[in-house]
């Protein structure tokens, strides 16, 4: 049931949206004024920034907002405004803050869960490949996650896997039955077709992060011959139906210069991407390929490129590792998000495959108060230099301590590895990155 504040906020934003559709960019300042009225927290600095953006047509963020109105279908426009901005943002955050104090634990803004470990591809070095292929979350468990999440103020749900669209009918049913939430699915995009896009377009509260590793050569190298063309075709279909989508890219030693180039980002924007999310390669599993770990020089290259793109491209671009300075370190462990794998194990991060509890046995709030999650809360941030945010990739000794102290077990179904085995592969990269990270941190704080 929606709270009174949520109902009021939704009503105001509905009125604002109707006003906006008459002349979106010209009426944008009015929407910002109305947003000020319903914000529980002090977001005045943010709204002032939006006012400046709205007054500058040459600003890349102004151009991104224009794309929102020009390229998305009306249902998606409205659902994004209500579900993401109001429910997951303004109202949800207020409830989350109350529950953090009530339960004395982290309560995340988003939950990432895997409907299935099955996938129709086998990408080189993919951490999902280490999970059991026949394992899936049953529908009642997925509903339980969302129901209990909403009680805590969580209205953002991200699906990974495996390949979530293997269970396309059920994940769209989740979105339909939880129409007040926003859903984002990571996907290899090879199963996206006209029928799927048509239904997603009618729902409006479902978006896609499309996995792509660069151009055809780079993408097909890890994902298999012909994958790149299928991805490009899927982007065309999503754009045609006015659905929110962006690129999800793993940068590694073989593709960083390509996916970090201005030409490649321009190509993704031209295909219709409204956002882009960069990850760096993590050597999870005993069959991992450490040679794919990006060099410290490549990671620094991405640091500078992403910051440049955010001031020049009409696309919201993030770097899961290098943006630690904007979120004060690591966001995992329930601080901003958590991960529930296809077997139900509640993990601090999609890349940290250790757990104390299973969502099939406990309530969500109990998982957030489990030993490993409380270790995260006690120790975050893991480093005063937020350019070294990750407990596995940047501070491996801390991950070892947390896992061992909490008694967490490995959750990899087919390729279990101890935390000592995992961090042995990341210690060299952490040592090499430290002097560069320290230099960047010092330069940004002078």
mmCIF file of C-alpha atoms in Angstrom, residues 19-413:
data_model
loop_
_atom_site.group_PDB
_atom_site.id
_atom_site.type_symbol
_atom_site.label_atom_id
_atom_site.label_comp_id
_atom_site.label_asym_id
_atom_site.label_seq_id
_atom_site.Cartn_x
_atom_site.Cartn_y
_atom_site.Cartn_z
ATOM 1 C CA UNK A 19 2.005 20.252 -17.869
ATOM 2 C CA UNK A 20 5.421 19.244 -19.159
ATOM 3 C CA UNK A 21 4.124 17.297 -22.159
ATOM 4 C CA UNK A 22 2.692 20.474 -23.678
ATOM 5 C CA UNK A 23 6.169 21.956 -24.227
ATOM 6 C CA UNK A 24 8.734 19.838 -22.342
ATOM 7 C CA UNK A 25 11.943 21.832 -22.490
ATOM 8 C CA UNK A 26 10.289 25.221 -22.157
ATOM 9 C CA UNK A 27 8.295 24.075 -19.107
ATOM 10 C CA UNK A 28 11.165 22.202 -17.437
ATOM 11 C CA UNK A 29 11.830 24.992 -14.881
ATOM 12 C CA UNK A 30 8.216 24.655 -13.678
ATOM 13 C CA UNK A 31 8.729 20.936 -13.070
ATOM 14 C CA UNK A 32 11.821 21.726 -11.001
ATOM 15 C CA UNK A 33 9.804 24.196 -8.899
ATOM 16 C CA UNK A 34 7.166 21.562 -8.216
ATOM 17 C CA UNK A 35 9.819 18.986 -7.326
ATOM 18 C CA UNK A 36 11.104 21.369 -4.650
ATOM 19 C CA UNK A 37 7.703 21.304 -2.949
ATOM 20 C CA UNK A 38 7.611 17.549 -2.360
ATOM 21 C CA UNK A 39 11.204 16.839 -1.361
ATOM 22 C CA UNK A 40 11.552 15.682 2.234
ATOM 23 C CA UNK A 41 15.334 16.131 2.246
ATOM 24 C CA UNK A 42 17.218 19.223 1.254
ATOM 25 C CA UNK A 43 17.883 18.792 -2.449
ATOM 26 C CA UNK A 44 17.978 22.506 -3.143
ATOM 27 C CA UNK A 45 21.547 22.349 -4.426
ATOM 28 C CA UNK A 46 20.538 19.642 -6.904
ATOM 29 C CA UNK A 47 17.468 21.512 -8.107
ATOM 30 C CA UNK A 48 19.535 24.667 -8.583
ATOM 31 C CA UNK A 49 21.898 22.671 -10.785
ATOM 32 C CA UNK A 50 18.910 21.460 -12.816
ATOM 33 C CA UNK A 51 17.728 25.050 -13.214
ATOM 34 C CA UNK A 52 21.097 25.999 -14.668
ATOM 35 C CA UNK A 53 20.977 23.005 -17.019
ATOM 36 C CA UNK A 54 17.449 23.858 -18.119
ATOM 37 C CA UNK A 55 18.566 27.349 -19.087
ATOM 38 C CA UNK A 56 21.436 26.196 -21.322
ATOM 39 C CA UNK A 57 20.391 24.345 -24.509
ATOM 40 C CA UNK A 58 24.065 23.678 -25.335
ATOM 41 C CA UNK A 59 24.598 21.777 -22.073
ATOM 42 C CA UNK A 60 24.941 18.008 -22.600
ATOM 43 C CA UNK A 61 22.589 17.281 -19.680
ATOM 44 C CA UNK A 62 19.987 19.588 -21.230
ATOM 45 C CA UNK A 63 20.345 17.549 -24.415
ATOM 46 C CA UNK A 64 19.918 14.299 -22.456
ATOM 47 C CA UNK A 65 16.691 15.589 -20.905
ATOM 48 C CA UNK A 66 15.479 16.530 -24.392
ATOM 49 C CA UNK A 67 16.206 12.977 -25.523
ATOM 50 C CA UNK A 68 14.037 11.731 -22.646
ATOM 51 C CA UNK A 69 11.037 13.577 -24.081
ATOM 52 C CA UNK A 70 11.850 13.099 -27.763
ATOM 53 C CA UNK A 71 12.859 9.429 -27.819
ATOM 54 C CA UNK A 72 10.949 7.652 -25.042
ATOM 55 C CA UNK A 73 7.317 6.630 -25.393
ATOM 56 C CA UNK A 74 4.811 8.517 -23.168
ATOM 57 C CA UNK A 75 4.185 5.583 -20.811
ATOM 58 C CA UNK A 76 7.908 5.133 -20.200
ATOM 59 C CA UNK A 77 8.379 8.878 -19.671
ATOM 60 C CA UNK A 78 5.686 8.963 -17.012
ATOM 61 C CA UNK A 79 6.718 5.735 -15.267
ATOM 62 C CA UNK A 80 10.337 6.857 -15.068
ATOM 63 C CA UNK A 81 9.285 10.162 -13.551
ATOM 64 C CA UNK A 82 6.967 8.581 -10.964
ATOM 65 C CA UNK A 83 8.686 5.276 -10.182
ATOM 66 C CA UNK A 84 12.323 6.341 -10.389
ATOM 67 C CA UNK A 85 12.282 10.004 -9.397
ATOM 68 C CA UNK A 86 9.456 9.898 -6.818
ATOM 69 C CA UNK A 87 9.102 6.347 -5.462
ATOM 70 C CA UNK A 88 12.728 5.169 -5.676
ATOM 71 C CA UNK A 89 14.114 8.664 -5.122
ATOM 72 C CA UNK A 90 12.258 11.168 -3.006
ATOM 73 C CA UNK A 91 9.798 9.001 -1.067
ATOM 74 C CA UNK A 92 11.807 5.781 -0.970
ATOM 75 C CA UNK A 93 14.959 7.438 0.325
ATOM 76 C CA UNK A 94 13.052 8.967 3.228
ATOM 77 C CA UNK A 95 11.719 5.551 4.273
ATOM 78 C CA UNK A 96 15.159 3.976 3.857
ATOM 79 C CA UNK A 97 16.775 6.540 6.143
ATOM 80 C CA UNK A 98 14.154 5.864 8.822
ATOM 81 C CA UNK A 99 14.761 2.109 8.618
ATOM 82 C CA UNK A 100 18.537 2.489 8.796
ATOM 83 C CA UNK A 101 18.079 4.123 12.191
ATOM 84 C CA UNK A 102 15.359 1.725 13.303
ATOM 85 C CA UNK A 103 17.309 -1.463 12.552
ATOM 86 C CA UNK A 104 20.871 -0.081 12.924
ATOM 87 C CA UNK A 105 22.011 -1.639 9.637
ATOM 88 C CA UNK A 106 22.511 -0.740 6.010
ATOM 89 C CA UNK A 107 19.338 -0.524 3.927
ATOM 90 C CA UNK A 108 20.029 -0.285 0.187
ATOM 91 C CA UNK A 109 18.505 1.950 -2.455
ATOM 92 C CA UNK A 110 18.443 -0.950 -4.955
ATOM 93 C CA UNK A 111 18.353 -4.743 -4.898
ATOM 94 C CA UNK A 112 20.107 -6.745 -7.596
ATOM 95 C CA UNK A 113 18.853 -10.314 -7.971
ATOM 96 C CA UNK A 114 19.264 -13.165 -10.449
ATOM 97 C CA UNK A 115 16.026 -14.721 -11.716
ATOM 98 C CA UNK A 116 18.146 -17.511 -13.197
ATOM 99 C CA UNK A 117 21.720 -18.703 -13.544
ATOM 100 C CA UNK A 118 20.955 -20.019 -17.026
ATOM 101 C CA UNK A 119 22.298 -18.175 -20.045
ATOM 102 C CA UNK A 120 22.199 -18.739 -23.782
ATOM 103 C CA UNK A 121 25.805 -17.494 -24.109
ATOM 104 C CA UNK A 122 29.095 -18.486 -22.497
ATOM 105 C CA UNK A 123 31.262 -15.392 -22.367
ATOM 106 C CA UNK A 124 34.966 -15.654 -21.601
ATOM 107 C CA UNK A 125 35.653 -14.723 -17.990
ATOM 108 C CA UNK A 126 32.002 -14.088 -17.048
ATOM 109 C CA UNK A 127 31.486 -14.492 -13.301
ATOM 110 C CA UNK A 128 27.937 -15.748 -13.882
ATOM 111 C CA UNK A 129 29.414 -18.798 -15.579
ATOM 112 C CA UNK A 130 30.600 -19.971 -12.150
ATOM 113 C CA UNK A 131 27.032 -20.411 -10.890
ATOM 114 C CA UNK A 132 24.998 -23.583 -11.473
ATOM 115 C CA UNK A 133 23.118 -23.408 -14.758
ATOM 116 C CA UNK A 134 19.973 -25.170 -13.550
ATOM 117 C CA UNK A 135 19.387 -22.884 -10.574
ATOM 118 C CA UNK A 136 16.639 -20.229 -10.556
ATOM 119 C CA UNK A 137 14.669 -18.181 -8.064
ATOM 120 C CA UNK A 138 11.041 -19.291 -7.975
ATOM 121 C CA UNK A 139 8.399 -16.659 -8.569
ATOM 122 C CA UNK A 140 7.111 -16.463 -4.954
ATOM 123 C CA UNK A 141 10.679 -15.823 -3.750
ATOM 124 C CA UNK A 142 11.165 -12.984 -6.243
ATOM 125 C CA UNK A 143 7.857 -11.494 -5.097
ATOM 126 C CA UNK A 144 8.963 -11.857 -1.475
ATOM 127 C CA UNK A 145 12.146 -9.909 -2.216
ATOM 128 C CA UNK A 146 10.198 -7.046 -3.762
ATOM 129 C CA UNK A 147 7.405 -7.043 -1.170
ATOM 130 C CA UNK A 148 9.814 -6.902 1.744
ATOM 131 C CA UNK A 149 12.003 -4.445 -0.134
ATOM 132 C CA UNK A 150 9.143 -2.007 -0.580
ATOM 133 C CA UNK A 151 8.378 -2.211 3.134
ATOM 134 C CA UNK A 152 11.918 -0.910 3.709
ATOM 135 C CA UNK A 153 11.552 1.861 1.083
ATOM 136 C CA UNK A 154 13.255 0.081 -1.847
ATOM 137 C CA UNK A 155 11.600 0.707 -5.228
ATOM 138 C CA UNK A 156 14.534 -0.006 -7.576
ATOM 139 C CA UNK A 157 15.123 -3.610 -8.708
ATOM 140 C CA UNK A 158 17.943 -4.712 -10.982
ATOM 141 C CA UNK A 159 17.997 -8.131 -12.629
ATOM 142 C CA UNK A 160 21.138 -10.011 -13.605
ATOM 143 C CA UNK A 161 22.081 -13.636 -14.084
ATOM 144 C CA UNK A 162 22.602 -15.707 -16.117
ATOM 145 C CA UNK A 163 20.445 -14.055 -18.703
ATOM 146 C CA UNK A 164 17.216 -12.637 -17.172
ATOM 147 C CA UNK A 165 15.289 -12.676 -20.470
ATOM 148 C CA UNK A 166 15.482 -16.478 -20.443
ATOM 149 C CA UNK A 167 12.517 -15.985 -18.069
ATOM 150 C CA UNK A 168 11.044 -13.016 -19.901
ATOM 151 C CA UNK A 169 7.392 -13.792 -19.158
ATOM 152 C CA UNK A 170 7.971 -13.972 -15.409
ATOM 153 C CA UNK A 171 10.179 -10.908 -15.089
ATOM 154 C CA UNK A 172 7.665 -8.817 -17.038
ATOM 155 C CA UNK A 173 4.929 -10.185 -14.793
ATOM 156 C CA UNK A 174 6.967 -8.943 -11.821
ATOM 157 C CA UNK A 175 7.111 -5.476 -13.371
ATOM 158 C CA UNK A 176 3.384 -5.512 -14.110
ATOM 159 C CA UNK A 177 2.405 -6.656 -10.606
ATOM 160 C CA UNK A 178 4.756 -4.111 -9.021
ATOM 161 C CA UNK A 179 3.856 -1.160 -11.204
ATOM 162 C CA UNK A 180 5.084 1.303 -8.553
ATOM 163 C CA UNK A 181 8.675 0.046 -8.898
ATOM 164 C CA UNK A 182 11.385 0.613 -11.491
ATOM 165 C CA UNK A 183 13.104 -2.426 -13.015
ATOM 166 C CA UNK A 184 16.397 -2.607 -14.904
ATOM 167 C CA UNK A 185 17.671 -5.803 -16.475
ATOM 168 C CA UNK A 186 21.238 -6.488 -17.496
ATOM 169 C CA UNK A 187 21.000 -8.451 -20.724
ATOM 170 C CA UNK A 188 23.083 -9.827 -23.560
ATOM 171 C CA UNK A 189 20.144 -8.624 -25.730
ATOM 172 C CA UNK A 190 20.155 -11.649 -28.034
ATOM 173 C CA UNK A 191 16.622 -12.643 -26.946
ATOM 174 C CA UNK A 192 15.078 -9.186 -27.350
ATOM 175 C CA UNK A 193 12.524 -9.128 -30.167
ATOM 176 C CA UNK A 194 9.515 -7.090 -31.287
ATOM 177 C CA UNK A 195 7.071 -8.991 -29.072
ATOM 178 C CA UNK A 196 9.150 -8.474 -25.933
ATOM 179 C CA UNK A 197 9.764 -4.790 -26.691
ATOM 180 C CA UNK A 198 6.078 -4.195 -27.385
ATOM 181 C CA UNK A 199 5.079 -5.463 -23.945
ATOM 182 C CA UNK A 200 7.899 -3.592 -22.195
ATOM 183 C CA UNK A 201 6.818 -0.422 -23.967
ATOM 184 C CA UNK A 202 3.289 -0.835 -22.626
ATOM 185 C CA UNK A 203 4.513 -1.442 -19.074
ATOM 186 C CA UNK A 204 6.842 1.568 -19.016
ATOM 187 C CA UNK A 205 8.694 0.613 -15.808
ATOM 188 C CA UNK A 206 11.296 -1.700 -17.333
ATOM 189 C CA UNK A 207 14.701 -0.719 -18.738
ATOM 190 C CA UNK A 208 17.709 -2.598 -20.120
ATOM 191 C CA UNK A 209 21.466 -2.406 -19.642
ATOM 192 C CA UNK A 210 22.758 -4.036 -22.813
ATOM 193 C CA UNK A 211 26.072 -5.861 -22.578
ATOM 194 C CA UNK A 212 28.509 -4.927 -25.320
ATOM 195 C CA UNK A 213 32.308 -5.115 -25.304
ATOM 196 C CA UNK A 214 33.150 -2.678 -28.090
ATOM 197 C CA UNK A 215 32.714 -3.123 -31.823
ATOM 198 C CA UNK A 216 32.182 -6.471 -33.540
ATOM 199 C CA UNK A 217 35.722 -7.784 -33.015
ATOM 200 C CA UNK A 218 35.857 -6.993 -29.288
ATOM 201 C CA UNK A 219 32.288 -8.124 -28.539
ATOM 202 C CA UNK A 220 32.433 -11.380 -30.474
ATOM 203 C CA UNK A 221 35.832 -12.197 -28.948
ATOM 204 C CA UNK A 222 34.235 -12.708 -25.511
ATOM 205 C CA UNK A 223 30.603 -13.372 -26.409
ATOM 206 C CA UNK A 224 30.724 -15.473 -29.559
ATOM 207 C CA UNK A 225 30.558 -14.862 -33.312
ATOM 208 C CA UNK A 226 27.463 -12.965 -34.438
ATOM 209 C CA UNK A 227 26.638 -11.563 -31.003
ATOM 210 C CA UNK A 228 27.530 -7.959 -31.854
ATOM 211 C CA UNK A 229 25.071 -7.773 -34.746
ATOM 212 C CA UNK A 230 22.296 -9.226 -32.581
ATOM 213 C CA UNK A 231 23.033 -6.568 -29.952
ATOM 214 C CA UNK A 232 22.863 -3.779 -32.537
ATOM 215 C CA UNK A 233 19.555 -5.143 -33.846
ATOM 216 C CA UNK A 234 18.165 -5.294 -30.295
ATOM 217 C CA UNK A 235 19.130 -1.665 -29.659
ATOM 218 C CA UNK A 236 17.258 -0.659 -32.804
ATOM 219 C CA UNK A 237 14.149 -2.495 -31.577
ATOM 220 C CA UNK A 238 14.298 -0.901 -28.118
ATOM 221 C CA UNK A 239 14.801 2.548 -29.610
ATOM 222 C CA UNK A 240 11.866 2.033 -31.975
ATOM 223 C CA UNK A 241 9.576 1.233 -29.023
ATOM 224 C CA UNK A 242 10.769 4.179 -26.919
ATOM 225 C CA UNK A 243 12.237 2.044 -24.123
ATOM 226 C CA UNK A 244 15.023 3.186 -21.787
ATOM 227 C CA UNK A 245 18.270 1.359 -22.424
ATOM 228 C CA UNK A 246 21.993 1.905 -22.161
ATOM 229 C CA UNK A 247 25.254 0.068 -22.614
ATOM 230 C CA UNK A 248 26.882 -2.120 -19.981
ATOM 231 C CA UNK A 249 30.539 -2.639 -20.766
ATOM 232 C CA UNK A 250 33.302 -4.615 -19.100
ATOM 233 C CA UNK A 251 36.622 -2.989 -19.863
ATOM 234 C CA UNK A 252 39.676 -5.213 -19.751
ATOM 235 C CA UNK A 253 43.208 -5.428 -21.078
ATOM 236 C CA UNK A 254 42.052 -6.192 -24.639
ATOM 237 C CA UNK A 255 39.347 -3.560 -25.216
ATOM 238 C CA UNK A 256 39.863 -0.538 -22.915
ATOM 239 C CA UNK A 257 41.208 1.797 -25.588
ATOM 240 C CA UNK A 258 38.226 0.980 -27.812
ATOM 241 C CA UNK A 259 35.344 1.230 -25.330
ATOM 242 C CA UNK A 260 36.929 4.255 -23.680
ATOM 243 C CA UNK A 261 37.147 6.170 -26.932
ATOM 244 C CA UNK A 262 34.993 9.136 -27.828
ATOM 245 C CA UNK A 263 34.086 7.522 -31.160
ATOM 246 C CA UNK A 264 32.677 4.423 -29.471
ATOM 247 C CA UNK A 265 30.603 6.369 -26.946
ATOM 248 C CA UNK A 266 29.250 8.527 -29.786
ATOM 249 C CA UNK A 267 28.259 5.341 -31.614
ATOM 250 C CA UNK A 268 26.360 4.091 -28.544
ATOM 251 C CA UNK A 269 24.555 7.416 -28.144
ATOM 252 C CA UNK A 270 23.630 7.318 -31.832
ATOM 253 C CA UNK A 271 22.103 3.863 -31.300
ATOM 254 C CA UNK A 272 19.855 5.314 -28.581
ATOM 255 C CA UNK A 273 21.705 4.635 -25.301
ATOM 256 C CA UNK A 274 20.577 7.020 -22.551
ATOM 257 C CA UNK A 275 23.153 5.749 -20.041
ATOM 258 C CA UNK A 276 26.357 3.754 -19.964
ATOM 259 C CA UNK A 277 27.804 1.681 -17.142
ATOM 260 C CA UNK A 278 31.427 0.582 -17.167
ATOM 261 C CA UNK A 279 32.730 -2.351 -15.131
ATOM 262 C CA UNK A 280 36.272 -3.601 -14.923
ATOM 263 C CA UNK A 281 37.141 -7.255 -15.371
ATOM 264 C CA UNK A 282 37.246 -9.264 -12.106
ATOM 265 C CA UNK A 283 38.994 -12.684 -12.108
ATOM 266 C CA UNK A 284 36.305 -14.674 -10.290
ATOM 267 C CA UNK A 285 36.438 -18.467 -10.404
ATOM 268 C CA UNK A 286 39.281 -20.923 -10.800
ATOM 269 C CA UNK A 287 39.020 -20.716 -14.581
ATOM 270 C CA UNK A 288 39.272 -16.903 -14.597
ATOM 271 C CA UNK A 289 41.725 -15.169 -16.929
ATOM 272 C CA UNK A 290 43.910 -12.802 -14.851
ATOM 273 C CA UNK A 291 45.530 -11.567 -18.072
ATOM 274 C CA UNK A 292 42.248 -9.758 -18.822
ATOM 275 C CA UNK A 293 42.581 -7.501 -15.764
ATOM 276 C CA UNK A 294 42.942 -3.914 -16.974
ATOM 277 C CA UNK A 295 46.353 -2.392 -16.318
ATOM 278 C CA UNK A 296 46.652 0.521 -13.857
ATOM 279 C CA UNK A 297 47.312 2.786 -16.849
ATOM 280 C CA UNK A 298 44.109 1.599 -18.523
ATOM 281 C CA UNK A 299 42.096 2.165 -15.347
ATOM 282 C CA UNK A 300 43.479 5.709 -15.115
ATOM 283 C CA UNK A 301 42.619 6.247 -18.788
ATOM 284 C CA UNK A 302 39.000 5.308 -18.019
ATOM 285 C CA UNK A 303 39.022 7.628 -14.985
ATOM 286 C CA UNK A 304 39.780 10.624 -17.185
ATOM 287 C CA UNK A 305 37.610 9.569 -20.128
ATOM 288 C CA UNK A 306 34.434 9.029 -18.099
ATOM 289 C CA UNK A 307 34.779 12.411 -16.428
ATOM 290 C CA UNK A 308 35.221 14.042 -19.822
ATOM 291 C CA UNK A 309 32.188 12.243 -21.250
ATOM 292 C CA UNK A 310 30.017 13.427 -18.371
ATOM 293 C CA UNK A 311 30.579 17.019 -19.426
ATOM 294 C CA UNK A 312 30.283 16.490 -23.178
ATOM 295 C CA UNK A 313 27.926 13.600 -24.026
ATOM 296 C CA UNK A 314 24.094 13.528 -23.800
ATOM 297 C CA UNK A 315 24.307 10.244 -21.922
ATOM 298 C CA UNK A 316 24.584 9.441 -18.191
ATOM 299 C CA UNK A 317 27.870 7.516 -17.895
ATOM 300 C CA UNK A 318 29.174 5.761 -14.764
ATOM 301 C CA UNK A 319 32.208 3.697 -13.810
ATOM 302 C CA UNK A 320 31.456 1.126 -11.085
ATOM 303 C CA UNK A 321 35.014 1.324 -9.673
ATOM 304 C CA UNK A 322 36.381 4.745 -10.571
ATOM 305 C CA UNK A 323 33.356 6.674 -9.315
ATOM 306 C CA UNK A 324 33.957 5.788 -5.683
ATOM 307 C CA UNK A 325 34.818 9.399 -4.903
ATOM 308 C CA UNK A 326 31.234 10.461 -5.683
ATOM 309 C CA UNK A 327 29.612 7.901 -3.360
ATOM 310 C CA UNK A 328 32.234 7.903 -0.589
ATOM 311 C CA UNK A 329 33.647 4.478 -1.343
ATOM 312 C CA UNK A 330 32.059 1.071 -1.828
ATOM 313 C CA UNK A 331 28.288 0.970 -2.368
ATOM 314 C CA UNK A 332 27.878 -2.773 -1.687
ATOM 315 C CA UNK A 333 26.956 -4.649 1.479
ATOM 316 C CA UNK A 334 23.528 -3.022 1.517
ATOM 317 C CA UNK A 335 24.958 0.491 1.719
ATOM 318 C CA UNK A 336 23.402 1.308 -1.648
ATOM 319 C CA UNK A 337 22.770 -2.155 -3.063
ATOM 320 C CA UNK A 338 23.073 -5.902 -2.435
ATOM 321 C CA UNK A 339 22.952 -9.033 -4.573
ATOM 322 C CA UNK A 340 20.798 -12.163 -4.317
ATOM 323 C CA UNK A 341 21.967 -14.980 -6.552
ATOM 324 C CA UNK A 342 19.784 -17.517 -8.351
ATOM 325 C CA UNK A 343 20.089 -19.940 -5.446
ATOM 326 C CA UNK A 344 18.820 -17.324 -2.988
ATOM 327 C CA UNK A 345 22.147 -16.572 -1.283
ATOM 328 C CA UNK A 346 22.251 -12.947 -0.140
ATOM 329 C CA UNK A 347 25.649 -11.510 -1.079
ATOM 330 C CA UNK A 348 27.109 -8.052 -0.416
ATOM 331 C CA UNK A 349 27.980 -7.535 -4.095
ATOM 332 C CA UNK A 350 27.533 -9.191 -7.465
ATOM 333 C CA UNK A 351 31.291 -9.786 -7.459
ATOM 334 C CA UNK A 352 31.633 -10.972 -3.841
ATOM 335 C CA UNK A 353 30.370 -14.550 -3.782
ATOM 336 C CA UNK A 354 30.231 -15.147 -0.034
ATOM 337 C CA UNK A 355 27.220 -15.217 2.264
ATOM 338 C CA UNK A 356 25.823 -16.146 5.664
ATOM 339 C CA UNK A 357 22.140 -16.360 4.750
ATOM 340 C CA UNK A 358 19.642 -17.407 2.094
ATOM 341 C CA UNK A 359 16.565 -15.307 1.308
ATOM 342 C CA UNK A 360 14.456 -18.474 1.204
ATOM 343 C CA UNK A 361 15.155 -18.976 4.914
ATOM 344 C CA UNK A 362 15.167 -15.438 6.305
ATOM 345 C CA UNK A 363 13.470 -12.088 5.824
ATOM 346 C CA UNK A 364 15.300 -9.356 3.943
ATOM 347 C CA UNK A 365 15.929 -7.293 7.069
ATOM 348 C CA UNK A 366 17.538 -10.325 8.748
ATOM 349 C CA UNK A 367 19.852 -10.721 5.749
ATOM 350 C CA UNK A 368 20.874 -7.080 6.073
ATOM 351 C CA UNK A 369 21.736 -7.721 9.738
ATOM 352 C CA UNK A 370 23.676 -10.912 9.011
ATOM 353 C CA UNK A 371 27.366 -11.115 10.100
ATOM 354 C CA UNK A 372 28.978 -10.345 6.712
ATOM 355 C CA UNK A 373 26.678 -7.376 6.054
ATOM 356 C CA UNK A 374 27.354 -5.980 9.513
ATOM 357 C CA UNK A 375 31.091 -6.302 8.848
ATOM 358 C CA UNK A 376 30.554 -4.175 5.737
ATOM 359 C CA UNK A 377 28.617 -1.554 7.687
ATOM 360 C CA UNK A 378 31.252 -1.397 10.430
ATOM 361 C CA UNK A 379 34.200 -1.012 8.036
ATOM 362 C CA UNK A 380 32.840 1.171 5.215
ATOM 363 C CA UNK A 381 34.497 3.072 3.660
ATOM 364 C CA UNK A 382 37.337 0.609 3.304
ATOM 365 C CA UNK A 383 39.844 3.297 2.454
ATOM 366 C CA UNK A 384 40.111 7.034 3.032
ATOM 367 C CA UNK A 385 41.080 7.288 -0.626
ATOM 368 C CA UNK A 386 37.770 6.667 -2.394
ATOM 369 C CA UNK A 387 39.657 5.985 -5.583
ATOM 370 C CA UNK A 388 40.395 2.639 -3.899
ATOM 371 C CA UNK A 389 36.831 1.718 -2.847
ATOM 372 C CA UNK A 390 36.558 -2.033 -3.436
ATOM 373 C CA UNK A 391 37.309 -4.545 -0.653
ATOM 374 C CA UNK A 392 38.223 -7.224 -3.196
ATOM 375 C CA UNK A 393 40.013 -5.318 -5.943
ATOM 376 C CA UNK A 394 41.582 -2.454 -3.990
ATOM 377 C CA UNK A 395 41.720 -3.669 -0.364
ATOM 378 C CA UNK A 396 41.860 -7.474 -0.601
ATOM 379 C CA UNK A 397 43.195 -7.919 2.919
ATOM 380 C CA UNK A 398 39.993 -6.344 4.258
ATOM 381 C CA UNK A 399 37.783 -8.732 2.293
ATOM 382 C CA UNK A 400 39.727 -11.660 3.735
ATOM 383 C CA UNK A 401 39.179 -10.338 7.248
ATOM 384 C CA UNK A 402 35.449 -9.733 6.765
ATOM 385 C CA UNK A 403 34.714 -13.121 5.219
ATOM 386 C CA UNK A 404 36.748 -15.038 7.801
ATOM 387 C CA UNK A 405 35.457 -13.093 10.796
ATOM 388 C CA UNK A 406 31.821 -13.455 9.713
ATOM 389 C CA UNK A 407 32.171 -17.148 8.872
ATOM 390 C CA UNK A 408 30.658 -16.571 5.420
ATOM 391 C CA UNK A 409 30.829 -19.415 2.909
ATOM 392 C CA UNK A 410 31.473 -19.449 -0.825
ATOM 393 C CA UNK A 411 28.270 -19.313 -2.867
ATOM 394 C CA UNK A 412 29.713 -20.407 -6.207
ATOM 395 C CA UNK A 413 27.834 -23.580 -7.001
#
